[in-house]
C-alpha atoms as one frame of an Amber mdcrd trajectory, in Angstrom:
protein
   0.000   0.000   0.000   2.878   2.121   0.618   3.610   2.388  -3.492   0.398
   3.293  -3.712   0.494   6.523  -1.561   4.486   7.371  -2.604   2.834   7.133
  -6.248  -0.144   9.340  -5.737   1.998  11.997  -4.098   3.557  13.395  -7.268
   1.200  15.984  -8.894   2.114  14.910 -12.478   1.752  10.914 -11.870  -2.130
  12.106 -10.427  -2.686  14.006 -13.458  -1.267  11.258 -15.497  -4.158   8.875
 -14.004  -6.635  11.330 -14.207  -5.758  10.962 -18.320  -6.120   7.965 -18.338
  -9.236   7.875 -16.385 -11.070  10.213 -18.790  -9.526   8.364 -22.049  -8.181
   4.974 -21.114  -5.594   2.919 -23.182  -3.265   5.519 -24.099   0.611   5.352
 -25.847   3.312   6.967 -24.265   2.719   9.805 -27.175  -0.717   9.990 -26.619
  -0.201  11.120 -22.650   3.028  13.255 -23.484   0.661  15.019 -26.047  -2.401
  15.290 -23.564   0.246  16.708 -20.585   1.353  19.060 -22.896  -1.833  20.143
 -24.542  -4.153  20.076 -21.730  -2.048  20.923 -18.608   1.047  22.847 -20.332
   3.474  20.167 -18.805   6.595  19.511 -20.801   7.980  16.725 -19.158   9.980
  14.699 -21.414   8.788  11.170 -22.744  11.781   9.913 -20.486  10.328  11.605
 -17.471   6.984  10.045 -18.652   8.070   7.494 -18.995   9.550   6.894 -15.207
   6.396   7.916 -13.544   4.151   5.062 -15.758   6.900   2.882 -14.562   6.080
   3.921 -10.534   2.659   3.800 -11.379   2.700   0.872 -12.454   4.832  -0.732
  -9.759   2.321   0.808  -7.142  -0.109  -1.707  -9.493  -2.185   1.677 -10.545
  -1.406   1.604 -14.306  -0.880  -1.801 -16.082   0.210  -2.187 -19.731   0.332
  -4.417 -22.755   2.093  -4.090 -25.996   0.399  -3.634 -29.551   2.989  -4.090
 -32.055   5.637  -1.937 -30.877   3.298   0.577 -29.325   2.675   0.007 -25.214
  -0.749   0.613 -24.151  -0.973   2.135 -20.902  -4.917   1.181 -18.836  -5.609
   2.431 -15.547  -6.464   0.290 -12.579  -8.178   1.183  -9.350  -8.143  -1.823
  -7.443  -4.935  -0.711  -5.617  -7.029   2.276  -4.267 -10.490  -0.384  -3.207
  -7.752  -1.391  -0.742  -7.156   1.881   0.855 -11.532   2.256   0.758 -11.812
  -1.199   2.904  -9.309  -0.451   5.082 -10.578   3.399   5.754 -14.227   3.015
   4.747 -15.827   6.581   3.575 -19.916   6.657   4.549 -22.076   6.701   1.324
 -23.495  10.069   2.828 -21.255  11.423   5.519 -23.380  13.274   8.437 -23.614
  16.794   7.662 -22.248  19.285  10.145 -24.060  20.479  12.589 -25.638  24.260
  12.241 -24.158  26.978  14.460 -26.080  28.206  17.669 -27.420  31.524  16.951
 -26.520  34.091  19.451 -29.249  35.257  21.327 -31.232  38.700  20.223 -29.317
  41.787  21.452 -31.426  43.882  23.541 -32.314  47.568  22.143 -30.200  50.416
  24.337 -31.768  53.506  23.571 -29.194  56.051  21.364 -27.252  58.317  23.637
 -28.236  62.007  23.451 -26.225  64.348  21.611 -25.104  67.470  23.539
């Protein structure tokens, strides 16, 4: 589980899966271009490259090769794990609404001299 958090804390490997969870089975090309295009980050393919390779150590992102292209698919059942362990309510209670301060009483204005 700890891959799994050490992979979610980098800001580009998050947008990365948030890629691929809008348009799954992306190239290496295809997310470069998206990063660039979308979110005006020019991280090399090499750079890329390394954080598919955490991701997909921390079992978020799994591949498969088409020719000599690499398909890259997300996967979320690293992060059920992390729901069953810390279960989140369906519809968590909503806060409970201030106590209102009681009325002021009326003082009469002071007279001007």
């Amino acid at each position: 589980m700890g891959d799994v958090f050490k992979a979610l804390a980098d800001p580009t490997r998050r947008t990365i899966l948030d890629e691929l969870a809008e348009h799954d089975g992306q190239s290496l090309f295809e997310i470069c271009s998206r990063l660039t295009m979308r979110h005006q980050n020019t991280s090399t393919r090499q750079a890329v490259s390394q954080h598919l390779a955490v991701l997909e150590e921390a079992g978020l992102v799994r591949s498969h090769r088409e020719g000599r292209t690499k398909i890259h698919h997300l996967d979320t059942s690293p992060l059920r794990s992390i729901v069953e362990r810390w279960p989140v309510p369906a519809d968590p209670p909503s806060p409970e609404p201030a106590p209102e301060p009681p009325p002021e009483e009326e003082q009469p204005c002071p007279a001007s001299p």
